[in-house]
Structure formats: C-alpha cells, structure tokens
Amino acid sequence: MTLTNEAIAVLKDVSTATITTILLKKGLRNIWLRGAMPLKPGQPRLVGPAFTLRFVPAREDLATPASWGSPISTRAAIEAMPEGCLVVADAMGITDAGIFGDILCARMAKRNVAGLITDGVLRDVAGVTRTGLPVWSRGFAAPPSVAGVTFVGWQETIGCGGVAVIPGDVIVADDDGAVVIPKALLDDVLAEGPEQERMEAWIVEEVENGASLPGLYPMNAETKARYDASK
C-alpha cells in the first residue's frame, strides 16, 4: 500500500509500542532501531517513508574534508531528499564522530525533511536544536564525520540499529524510539493499530477504576464481552 496522507494521519495516533506488538504477532521481532532515541522528549510522533544513508568505517584516503565536495557526499544526498521523508542513516553505531551538524540539519529542515534517525551521533547540539529538525540518535560528539566514518551512498538497503531498512519502508518514531513497517504489512498495521490503542486505553481505565489484571490483560471472554459492549 502507498503511504497516503490518510495513512500517515492514522499512524500518528498509533504508538511504536503498539506497532511492535502488532508486528510481533505477524512474526517480525526485529523492527526497533537500537540506539536511535529522541534528541529531546516530547517530539511529535513522526511517520514517513525511509530515505536511507549509508556510512562505513573511516578510511583515511576517503574520509577527508575534501570528500564533502564529492558527487557522492552527504551534501548531494540532502539535495535528493523528498519533502516529508524520514532520513535513516546507518552509522554502524559509531559514537565518536558526528555524522551531521547544524548546517546540514538546517538544510534538511529547509527542504521539509520530516526528521533524522540514526544509530550514530550528531555534532553542534545547540545549533541542531535550533534548526527544529526532529532527531533520533545515540547522542552527540564534537569530532566531524570523517574522524570516524566514510559516507558511501544513499537510497540503498541499510542496517540501522541492527534492523534492515529498505528505501520506502514506513518509519514511525516517537518517545520510545523508531520502528520499521515493511510496506507489505502496512495495511495490517493500519487496520489493527487504532483498535489496539482503543483497547489498551479501555484497559488502563479499568485499572484506574480498581480492576485486577488477571482476566483483564490479556482479556478473558467475559472481559472481551464487556469491552465489545462498551464500543
């Protein structure tokens, strides 16, 4: 299914926790990007197609300041990013070199990129924050990218946070991190996600009213009947 504006609106009301539960039932256990956590709590939940970037370990003849002007560079990749995409950057979990700083993030924000997700780190934290670009990462480091990584390409299959990400996969990111929804399973998440959220909200209300958990979570037949009647 294509990620329509209507689908994005639905997914913005479905948490990453709910999505992992739904996809677990479909047999997918490895969809949460390890290490990619929000720069600051309370960032809006984001939904968008993955635009992938790939870094490899730094090699001194390739990872130089001169490489920033190469046709294969992060600068060129940014100019290819479509509006509304979620950039997913495979930095191999390296945390001693920032893959982006304030200037590159400012350009992404100007191009209306929805957000940046990486298993690496960024630099220029104050400047990145000022750009308003939502970021999920392992944190920040002062050294530039070439001190630890070499950029090699964009829009190819990557491994970010131990998860395979294919260009165009659906990404959802919130305070619990970022998850991947394979396009082939998007319809399932759209169908089941809102109902799962409604059901869990009802269960929380029951707990607040003093209900005990056995038979409630998970529901037994009697509880399920009460829940269905409440709808």
Short mmCIF file of C-alpha atoms in Angstrom, two decimals:
data_model
loop_
_atom_site.label_atom_id
_atom_site.label_comp_id
_atom_site.label_asym_id
_atom_site.label_seq_id
_atom_site.Cartn_x
_atom_site.Cartn_y
_atom_site.Cartn_z
CA MET A 1 0.00 0.00 0.00
CA THR A 2 1.17 3.56 -0.70
CA LEU A 3 1.77 5.75 2.32
CA THR A 4 -1.03 8.25 1.77
CA ASN A 5 -1.77 11.32 3.84
CA GLU A 6 -4.70 9.40 5.32
CA ALA A 7 -2.42 6.53 6.33
CA ILE A 8 0.04 8.97 7.92
CA ALA A 9 -2.80 10.52 9.94
CA VAL A 10 -3.83 7.09 11.24
CA LEU A 11 -0.28 6.11 12.19
CA LYS A 12 0.30 9.36 14.06
CA ASP A 13 -2.20 8.02 16.61
CA VAL A 14 -0.52 4.61 16.89
CA SER A 15 2.48 4.28 19.19
CA THR A 16 5.68 2.48 18.29
CA ALA A 17 4.98 0.17 21.23
CA THR A 18 1.67 -0.84 19.67
CA ILE A 19 3.30 -1.32 16.27
CA THR A 20 5.94 -3.66 17.70
CA THR A 21 3.19 -5.74 19.32
CA ILE A 22 1.19 -6.00 16.08
CA LEU A 23 4.22 -6.96 14.02
CA LEU A 24 5.38 -9.44 16.68
CA LYS A 25 2.12 -11.29 16.10
CA LYS A 26 3.00 -11.33 12.38
CA GLY A 27 6.36 -12.91 13.16
CA LEU A 28 8.55 -9.78 12.97
CA ARG A 29 10.68 -9.33 16.10
CA ASN A 30 13.48 -7.11 14.79
CA ILE A 31 11.94 -3.78 13.76
CA TRP A 32 13.03 -1.39 16.56
CA LEU A 33 16.16 0.61 15.70
CA ARG A 34 18.56 0.20 18.62
CA GLY A 35 20.15 3.37 19.88
CA ALA A 36 18.00 5.82 17.90
CA MET A 37 16.37 7.76 20.72
CA PRO A 38 14.78 11.22 20.63
CA LEU A 39 17.04 14.23 20.99
CA LYS A 40 14.50 15.60 23.44
CA PRO A 41 11.36 14.09 24.95
CA GLY A 42 8.01 15.18 23.66
CA GLN A 43 8.94 15.44 20.00
CA PRO A 44 5.83 14.81 17.89
CA ARG A 45 5.31 11.28 16.63
CA LEU A 46 6.57 11.22 13.05
CA VAL A 47 5.57 8.99 10.16
CA GLY A 48 7.19 8.91 6.74
CA PRO A 49 8.92 6.89 4.05
CA ALA A 50 12.53 5.93 4.73
CA PHE A 51 15.26 7.78 2.83
CA THR A 52 18.39 5.79 3.61
CA LEU A 53 22.01 6.87 4.03
CA ARG A 54 24.97 4.53 4.46
CA PHE A 55 28.28 5.11 6.19
CA VAL A 56 31.19 2.67 6.50
CA PRO A 57 34.23 2.82 8.79
CA ALA A 58 36.55 5.73 8.05
CA ARG A 59 39.44 5.12 5.66
CA GLU A 60 41.99 7.87 5.60
CA ASP A 61 42.24 8.21 1.83
CA LEU A 62 38.45 8.53 1.51
CA ALA A 63 37.26 10.21 4.70
CA THR A 64 38.78 13.67 4.20
CA PRO A 65 37.32 17.18 4.34
CA ALA A 66 37.73 17.26 0.54
CA SER A 67 35.24 14.38 0.28
CA TRP A 68 32.48 16.75 1.43
CA GLY A 69 32.52 18.26 -2.07
CA SER A 70 32.33 14.89 -3.85
CA PRO A 71 29.32 13.96 -6.02
CA ILE A 72 28.85 11.10 -3.53
CA SER A 73 28.52 13.13 -0.37
CA THR A 74 26.04 13.87 2.37
CA ARG A 75 25.56 17.27 0.75
CA ALA A 76 24.46 15.70 -2.53
CA ALA A 77 22.22 13.23 -0.71
CA ILE A 78 20.43 16.03 1.13
CA GLU A 79 19.54 17.68 -2.17
CA ALA A 80 17.89 14.39 -3.26
CA MET A 81 15.70 14.08 -0.16
CA PRO A 82 11.98 14.47 -0.90
CA GLU A 83 9.69 16.52 1.30
CA GLY A 84 8.21 14.54 4.15
CA CYS A 85 10.76 11.72 4.16
CA LEU A 86 12.34 10.35 7.32
CA VAL A 87 16.09 10.07 6.86
CA VAL A 88 17.51 6.83 8.28
CA ALA A 89 21.31 6.87 8.50
CA ASP A 90 23.34 3.73 9.09
CA ALA A 91 26.39 4.88 11.08
CA MET A 92 27.18 1.39 12.45
CA GLY A 93 26.63 2.61 16.00
CA ILE A 94 29.83 4.68 15.93
CA THR A 95 29.64 7.33 18.63
CA ASP A 96 32.93 9.25 18.35
CA ALA A 97 32.17 11.25 15.19
CA GLY A 98 29.05 13.28 14.38
CA ILE A 99 27.55 12.38 11.01
CA PHE A 100 25.70 15.73 10.73
CA GLY A 101 25.87 19.15 12.34
CA ASP A 102 23.77 22.27 12.43
CA ILE A 103 24.36 23.39 8.83
CA LEU A 104 23.34 20.09 7.24
CA CYS A 105 20.36 19.75 9.58
CA ALA A 106 19.32 23.30 8.73
CA ARG A 107 19.32 22.41 5.04
CA MET A 108 17.23 19.29 5.70
CA ALA A 109 14.77 21.38 7.68
CA LYS A 110 14.63 23.89 4.82
CA ARG A 111 13.80 21.05 2.41
CA ASN A 112 10.93 19.98 4.72
CA VAL A 113 12.51 16.66 5.64
CA ALA A 114 10.35 15.24 8.44
CA GLY A 115 13.21 14.07 10.66
CA LEU A 116 16.56 12.32 11.01
CA ILE A 117 17.06 8.90 12.60
CA THR A 118 20.46 7.31 13.12
CA ASP A 119 22.26 4.72 15.21
CA GLY A 120 25.21 7.16 15.28
CA VAL A 121 25.63 10.62 16.76
CA LEU A 122 25.44 14.26 15.66
CA ARG A 123 27.53 17.33 16.47
CA ASP A 124 26.72 21.00 17.19
CA VAL A 125 23.88 20.06 19.53
CA ALA A 126 22.77 23.63 20.24
CA GLY A 127 22.68 24.51 16.55
CA VAL A 128 20.92 21.29 15.58
CA THR A 129 18.27 22.00 18.21
CA ARG A 130 17.75 25.48 16.81
CA THR A 131 17.06 24.12 13.31
CA GLY A 132 13.86 22.48 14.60
CA LEU A 133 14.66 19.25 12.76
CA PRO A 134 13.42 16.32 14.89
CA VAL A 135 16.33 13.96 15.59
CA TRP A 136 16.62 10.44 16.96
CA SER A 137 20.22 9.37 17.63
CA ARG A 138 22.67 7.89 20.15
CA GLY A 139 23.67 11.37 21.26
CA PHE A 140 26.32 13.91 20.28
CA ALA A 141 30.07 14.14 19.73
CA ALA A 142 32.32 17.05 18.77
CA PRO A 143 34.51 15.44 16.03
CA PRO A 144 33.37 15.69 12.38
CA SER A 145 32.11 12.67 10.46
CA VAL A 146 35.43 11.98 8.69
CA ALA A 147 37.05 11.32 12.07
CA GLY A 148 35.11 8.07 12.31
CA VAL A 149 33.05 7.25 9.21
CA THR A 150 33.00 7.47 5.42
CA PHE A 151 29.78 8.27 3.56
CA VAL A 152 29.27 5.89 0.63
CA GLY A 153 25.73 6.23 -0.68
CA TRP A 154 22.03 6.80 -0.33
CA GLN A 155 18.75 5.11 -1.17
CA GLU A 156 20.02 1.55 -0.78
CA THR A 157 19.21 -1.18 1.74
CA ILE A 158 20.98 -0.50 5.03
CA GLY A 159 21.27 -1.91 8.53
CA CYS A 160 20.49 0.78 11.13
CA GLY A 161 20.46 -0.12 14.81
CA GLY A 162 20.60 -3.78 13.84
CA VAL A 163 17.49 -3.53 11.65
CA ALA A 164 17.27 -3.91 7.87
CA VAL A 165 15.77 -0.77 6.32
CA ILE A 166 14.78 -0.57 2.65
CA PRO A 167 14.14 2.76 0.91
CA GLY A 168 10.40 3.44 1.08
CA ASP A 169 9.79 1.35 4.20
CA VAL A 170 7.42 3.14 6.54
CA ILE A 171 9.12 4.63 9.60
CA VAL A 172 7.32 5.66 12.78
CA ALA A 173 9.27 7.44 15.53
CA ASP A 174 8.19 8.66 18.97
CA ASP A 175 9.46 8.82 22.55
CA ASP A 176 10.09 5.05 22.56
CA GLY A 177 12.36 5.23 19.51
CA ALA A 178 11.86 4.35 15.86
CA VAL A 179 10.33 1.30 14.17
CA VAL A 180 10.15 0.00 10.61
CA ILE A 181 6.90 -1.15 9.00
CA PRO A 182 7.52 -3.19 5.83
CA LYS A 183 5.28 -1.88 3.07
CA ALA A 184 3.71 -5.31 2.65
CA LEU A 185 2.43 -5.14 6.25
CA LEU A 186 1.26 -1.54 6.25
CA ASP A 187 -2.39 -2.48 5.69
CA ASP A 188 -2.29 -4.79 8.72
CA VAL A 189 -0.91 -2.07 10.99
CA LEU A 190 -3.42 0.47 9.70
CA ALA A 191 -6.28 -1.96 10.33
CA GLU A 192 -5.18 -3.22 13.75
CA GLY A 193 -3.32 -0.25 15.23
CA PRO A 194 -6.25 2.05 16.10
CA GLU A 195 -8.23 -0.83 17.61
CA GLN A 196 -5.23 -1.89 19.73
CA GLU A 197 -4.90 1.68 21.01
CA ARG A 198 -8.62 1.85 21.87
CA MET A 199 -8.50 -1.50 23.66
CA GLU A 200 -5.46 -0.59 25.73
CA ALA A 201 -6.95 2.78 26.67
CA TRP A 202 -10.05 0.93 27.91
CA ILE A 203 -7.87 -1.47 29.92
CA VAL A 204 -5.99 1.44 31.51
CA GLU A 205 -9.32 2.98 32.51
CA GLU A 206 -10.39 -0.33 34.07
CA VAL A 207 -7.13 -0.49 36.05
CA GLU A 208 -7.63 3.08 37.26
CA ASN A 209 -11.09 2.05 38.42
CA GLY A 210 -9.57 -0.72 40.54
CA ALA A 211 -9.79 -3.78 38.28
CA SER A 212 -7.21 -6.53 38.81
CA LEU A 213 -5.10 -7.75 35.90
CA PRO A 214 -5.98 -11.48 35.69
CA GLY A 215 -8.66 -11.81 33.04
CA LEU A 216 -8.28 -8.16 32.09
CA TYR A 217 -4.84 -8.12 30.49
CA PRO A 218 -4.99 -10.25 28.46
CA MET A 219 -8.75 -10.27 28.27
CA ASN A 220 -10.77 -13.38 29.02
CA ALA A 221 -14.09 -13.99 27.29
CA GLU A 222 -16.12 -12.12 29.91
CA THR A 223 -13.89 -9.05 29.78
CA LYS A 224 -13.86 -9.14 26.00
CA ALA A 225 -17.66 -9.12 26.01
CA ARG A 226 -17.70 -6.09 28.32
CA TYR A 227 -15.20 -4.30 26.10
CA ASP A 228 -17.19 -5.05 22.96
CA ALA A 229 -20.34 -3.76 24.64
CA SER A 230 -18.53 -0.54 25.60
CA LYS A 231 -17.82 0.19 21.94
#
